[in-house]
Short mmCIF file of C-alpha atoms in Angstrom, two decimals:
data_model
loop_
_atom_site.label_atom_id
_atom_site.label_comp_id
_atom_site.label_asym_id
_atom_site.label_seq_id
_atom_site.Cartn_x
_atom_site.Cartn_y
_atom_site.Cartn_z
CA UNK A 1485 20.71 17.72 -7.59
CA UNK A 1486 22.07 20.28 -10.22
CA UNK A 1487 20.19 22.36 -12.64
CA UNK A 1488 20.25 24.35 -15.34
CA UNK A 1489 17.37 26.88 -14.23
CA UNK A 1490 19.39 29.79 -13.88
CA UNK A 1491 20.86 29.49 -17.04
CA UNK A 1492 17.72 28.90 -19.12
CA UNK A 1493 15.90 31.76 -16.86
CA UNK A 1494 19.11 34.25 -18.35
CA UNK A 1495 18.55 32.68 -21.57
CA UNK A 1496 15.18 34.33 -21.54
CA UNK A 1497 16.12 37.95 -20.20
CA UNK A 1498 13.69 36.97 -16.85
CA UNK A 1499 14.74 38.44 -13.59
CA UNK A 1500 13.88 35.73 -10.49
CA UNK A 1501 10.93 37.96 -9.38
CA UNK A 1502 8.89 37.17 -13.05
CA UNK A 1503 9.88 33.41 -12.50
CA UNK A 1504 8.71 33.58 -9.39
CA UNK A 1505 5.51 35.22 -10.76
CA UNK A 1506 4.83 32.88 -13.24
CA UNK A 1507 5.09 30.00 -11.40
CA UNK A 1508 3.02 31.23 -8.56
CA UNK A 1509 6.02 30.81 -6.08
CA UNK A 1510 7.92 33.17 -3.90
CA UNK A 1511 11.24 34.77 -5.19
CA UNK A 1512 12.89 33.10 -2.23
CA UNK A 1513 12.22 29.25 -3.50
CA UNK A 1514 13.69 30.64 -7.41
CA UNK A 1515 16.73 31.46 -5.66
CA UNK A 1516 17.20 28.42 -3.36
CA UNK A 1517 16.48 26.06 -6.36
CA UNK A 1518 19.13 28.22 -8.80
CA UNK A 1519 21.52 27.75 -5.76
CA UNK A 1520 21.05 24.15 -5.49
CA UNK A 1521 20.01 24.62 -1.62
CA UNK A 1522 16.37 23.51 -2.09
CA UNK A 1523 14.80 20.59 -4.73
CA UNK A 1524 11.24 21.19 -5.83
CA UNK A 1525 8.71 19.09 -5.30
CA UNK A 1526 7.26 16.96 -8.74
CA UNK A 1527 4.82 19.46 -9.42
CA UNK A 1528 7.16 22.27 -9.35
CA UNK A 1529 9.38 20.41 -11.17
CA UNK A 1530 6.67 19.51 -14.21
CA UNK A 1531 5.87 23.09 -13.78
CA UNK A 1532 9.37 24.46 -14.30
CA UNK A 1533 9.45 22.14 -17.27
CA UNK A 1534 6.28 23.21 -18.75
CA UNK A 1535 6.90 26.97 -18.59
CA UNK A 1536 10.49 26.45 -20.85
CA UNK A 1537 8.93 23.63 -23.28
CA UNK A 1538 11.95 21.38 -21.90
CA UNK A 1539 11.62 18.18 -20.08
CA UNK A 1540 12.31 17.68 -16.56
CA UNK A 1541 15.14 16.08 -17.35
CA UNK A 1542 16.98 18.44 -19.41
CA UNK A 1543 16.47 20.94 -16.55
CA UNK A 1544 17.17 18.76 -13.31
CA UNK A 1545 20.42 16.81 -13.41
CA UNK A 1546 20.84 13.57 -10.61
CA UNK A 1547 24.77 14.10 -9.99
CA UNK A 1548 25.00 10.67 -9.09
CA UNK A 1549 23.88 9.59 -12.36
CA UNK A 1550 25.82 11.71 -13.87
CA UNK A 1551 28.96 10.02 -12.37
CA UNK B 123 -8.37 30.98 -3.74
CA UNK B 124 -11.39 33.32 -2.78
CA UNK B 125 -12.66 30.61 -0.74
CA UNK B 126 -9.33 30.27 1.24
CA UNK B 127 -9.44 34.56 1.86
CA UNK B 128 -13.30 33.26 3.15
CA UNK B 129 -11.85 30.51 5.64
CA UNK B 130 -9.46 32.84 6.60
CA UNK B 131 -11.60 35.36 7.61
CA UNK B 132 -14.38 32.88 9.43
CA UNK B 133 -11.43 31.69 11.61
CA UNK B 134 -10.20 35.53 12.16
CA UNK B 135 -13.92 36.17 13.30
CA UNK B 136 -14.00 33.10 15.09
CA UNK B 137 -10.90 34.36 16.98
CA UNK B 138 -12.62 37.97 18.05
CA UNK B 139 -15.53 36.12 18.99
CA UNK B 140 -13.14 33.55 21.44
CA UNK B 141 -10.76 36.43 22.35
CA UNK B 142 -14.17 38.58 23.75
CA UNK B 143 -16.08 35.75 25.09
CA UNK B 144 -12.51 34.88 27.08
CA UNK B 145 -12.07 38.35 28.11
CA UNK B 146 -15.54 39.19 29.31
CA UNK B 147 -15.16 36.19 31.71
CA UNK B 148 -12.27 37.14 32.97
CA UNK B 149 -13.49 40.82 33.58
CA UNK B 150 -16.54 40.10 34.95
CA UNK B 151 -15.14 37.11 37.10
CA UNK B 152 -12.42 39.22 38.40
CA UNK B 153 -14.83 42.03 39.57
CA UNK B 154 -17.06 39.27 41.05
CA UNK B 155 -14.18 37.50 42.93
CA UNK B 156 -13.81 36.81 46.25
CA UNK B 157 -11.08 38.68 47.48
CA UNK B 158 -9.08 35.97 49.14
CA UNK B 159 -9.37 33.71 46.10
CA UNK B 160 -5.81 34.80 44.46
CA UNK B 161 -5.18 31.25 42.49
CA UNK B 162 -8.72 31.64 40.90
CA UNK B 163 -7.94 35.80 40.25
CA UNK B 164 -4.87 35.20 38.87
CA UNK B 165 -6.78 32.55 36.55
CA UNK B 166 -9.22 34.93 35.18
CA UNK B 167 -6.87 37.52 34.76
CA UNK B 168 -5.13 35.08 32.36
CA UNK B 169 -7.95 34.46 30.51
CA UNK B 170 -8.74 38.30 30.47
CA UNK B 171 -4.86 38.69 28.85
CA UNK B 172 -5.47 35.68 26.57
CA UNK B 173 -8.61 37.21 25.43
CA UNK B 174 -7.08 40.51 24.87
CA UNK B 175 -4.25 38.87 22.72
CA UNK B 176 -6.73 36.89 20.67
CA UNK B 177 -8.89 40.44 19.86
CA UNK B 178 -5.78 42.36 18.92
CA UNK B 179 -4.75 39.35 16.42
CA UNK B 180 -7.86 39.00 14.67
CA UNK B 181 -8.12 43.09 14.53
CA UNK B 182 -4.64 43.29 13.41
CA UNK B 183 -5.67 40.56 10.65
CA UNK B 184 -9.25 41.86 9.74
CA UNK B 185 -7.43 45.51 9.29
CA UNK B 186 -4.92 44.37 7.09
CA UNK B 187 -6.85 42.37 5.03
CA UNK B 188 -8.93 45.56 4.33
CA UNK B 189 -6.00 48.30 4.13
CA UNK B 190 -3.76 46.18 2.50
CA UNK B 191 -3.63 46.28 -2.07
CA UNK B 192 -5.05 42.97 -3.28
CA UNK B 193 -1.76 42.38 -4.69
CA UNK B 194 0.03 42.50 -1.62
CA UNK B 195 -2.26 39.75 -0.03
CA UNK B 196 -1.83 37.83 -2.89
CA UNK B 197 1.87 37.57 -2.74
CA UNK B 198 1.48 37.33 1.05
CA UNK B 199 -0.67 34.21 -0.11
CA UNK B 200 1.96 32.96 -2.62
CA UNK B 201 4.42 33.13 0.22
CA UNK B 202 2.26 31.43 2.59
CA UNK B 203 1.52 28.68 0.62
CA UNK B 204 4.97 28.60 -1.19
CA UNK B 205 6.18 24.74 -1.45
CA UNK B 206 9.47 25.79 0.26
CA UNK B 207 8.22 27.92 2.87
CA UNK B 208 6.27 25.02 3.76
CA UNK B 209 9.04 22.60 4.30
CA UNK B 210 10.46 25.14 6.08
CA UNK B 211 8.38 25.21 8.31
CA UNK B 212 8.09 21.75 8.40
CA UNK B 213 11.84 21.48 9.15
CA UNK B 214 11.24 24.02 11.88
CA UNK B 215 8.50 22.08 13.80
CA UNK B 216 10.40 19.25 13.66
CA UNK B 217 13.06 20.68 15.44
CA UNK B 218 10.65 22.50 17.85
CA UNK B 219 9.09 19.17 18.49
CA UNK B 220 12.13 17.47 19.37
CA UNK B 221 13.19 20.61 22.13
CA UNK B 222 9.69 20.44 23.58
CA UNK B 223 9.94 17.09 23.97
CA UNK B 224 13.65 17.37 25.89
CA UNK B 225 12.47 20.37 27.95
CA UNK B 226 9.58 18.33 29.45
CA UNK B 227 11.90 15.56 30.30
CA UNK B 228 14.51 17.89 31.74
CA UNK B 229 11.65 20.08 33.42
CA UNK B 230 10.25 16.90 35.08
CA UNK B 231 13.75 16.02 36.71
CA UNK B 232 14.50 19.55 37.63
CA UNK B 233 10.78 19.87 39.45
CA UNK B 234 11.34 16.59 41.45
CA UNK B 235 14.94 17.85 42.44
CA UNK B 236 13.10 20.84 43.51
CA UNK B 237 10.39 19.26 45.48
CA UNK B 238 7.79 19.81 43.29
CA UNK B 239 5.93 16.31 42.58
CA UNK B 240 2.96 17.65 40.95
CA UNK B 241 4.99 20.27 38.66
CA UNK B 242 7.07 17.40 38.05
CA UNK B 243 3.82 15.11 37.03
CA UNK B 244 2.07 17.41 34.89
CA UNK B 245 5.47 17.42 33.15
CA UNK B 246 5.57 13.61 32.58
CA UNK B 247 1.87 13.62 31.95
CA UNK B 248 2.22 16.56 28.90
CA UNK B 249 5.97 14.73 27.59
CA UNK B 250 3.40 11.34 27.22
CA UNK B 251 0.77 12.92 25.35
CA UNK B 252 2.87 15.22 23.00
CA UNK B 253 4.74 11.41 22.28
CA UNK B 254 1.13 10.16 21.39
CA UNK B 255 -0.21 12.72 20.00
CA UNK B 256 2.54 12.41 17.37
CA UNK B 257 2.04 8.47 17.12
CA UNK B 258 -1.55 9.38 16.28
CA UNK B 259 -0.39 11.59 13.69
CA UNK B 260 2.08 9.69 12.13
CA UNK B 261 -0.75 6.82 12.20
CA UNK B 262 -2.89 8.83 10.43
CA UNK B 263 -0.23 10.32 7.89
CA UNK B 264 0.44 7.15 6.85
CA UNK B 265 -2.43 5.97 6.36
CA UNK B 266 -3.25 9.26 3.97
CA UNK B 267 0.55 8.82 2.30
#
């Protein structure tokens, strides 16, 4: 699963540690989830979209689908 | 949140109260001992060291809690509790199940190549019940999923 997290986190000048923050999550889980090592649960996921007004489908992307 | 720092702190006294009660038995018993009995010293003296490990946990845990910035327990908390720390660890006693359950089978055979039937047993008997205990569990899972 690929996402566009890193790049809307940039967007908004936010280093990993203020994501992290925000979401009440460690620093560690920002970075495996910008990396594409770890996918979130739904409620991270719904959280994530929440916090940048976006849906979770304009963050996540299913790479199968997308083939 | 407050009332997980609570828990946490019951089960830390809970701990010091264990860790003493184990390691006044095993002080007193020792002292009390006959002095041939060397299987039943060398039991007390475990529970003596067990009881001395579970004290210098809980301390170590009670301290922190009180020296440590509010903060810094909370993002201890957040990393505790952190979805991905948790599969983690998930992941990791999966794998630890899985070599506990090979080193009882291997530990069994090795004791009865050695002699050792009731080593060999107890190994058998603790393979069966780690096997059940996680039948139970994934019973119960289920059930809850």
């Amino acid at each position: 699963m690929k996402n566009r997290l890193e790049e809307l986190r940039m967007e908004r000048g936010m280093r990993q540690e203020e994501l992290a923050a925000a979401l009440s999550v460690s620093r560690q889980t920002i970075s495996s989830l910008e990396n594409g090592r770890y996918n979130p649960s739904i409620t991270l996921a719904l959280k994530l979209a929440r916090y940048f007004g976006l849906t979770v489908e304009d963050i996540f992307i299913d790479e199968e689908e997308a083939l | 949140m407050l009332c997980n720092v609570k828990s946490k702190k019951f089960i830390q006294y809970v701990m010091l109260a264990i860790g003493m009660i184990s390691l006044a038995y095993g002080v007193i018993g020792i002292q009390t001992a006959p002095e041939d009995a060397h299987d039943y010293s060398m039991l007390l003296g475990m529970f003596s060291g067990f009881g001395a490990g579970l004290i210098a946990v809980a301390i170590f845990f009670l301290i922190r809690s009180k020296v440590v910035s509010p903060e810094k327990l909370k993002q201890k908390e957040i990393e505790q509790n952190d979805e991905r720390s948790i599969a983690v660890k998930r992941a990791a006693f999966s794998v630890s199940w899985l070599v506990a359950l090979l080193l009882f089978a291997v530990l069994a055979f090795v004791f009865v190549g050695m002699g050792m039937r009731l080593a060999s047993y107890l190994c058998i008997g603790a393979l069966y019940i780690q096997f059940i205990s996680f039948l139970i569990a994934h019973r119960i899972c289920e059930k809850k999923m």
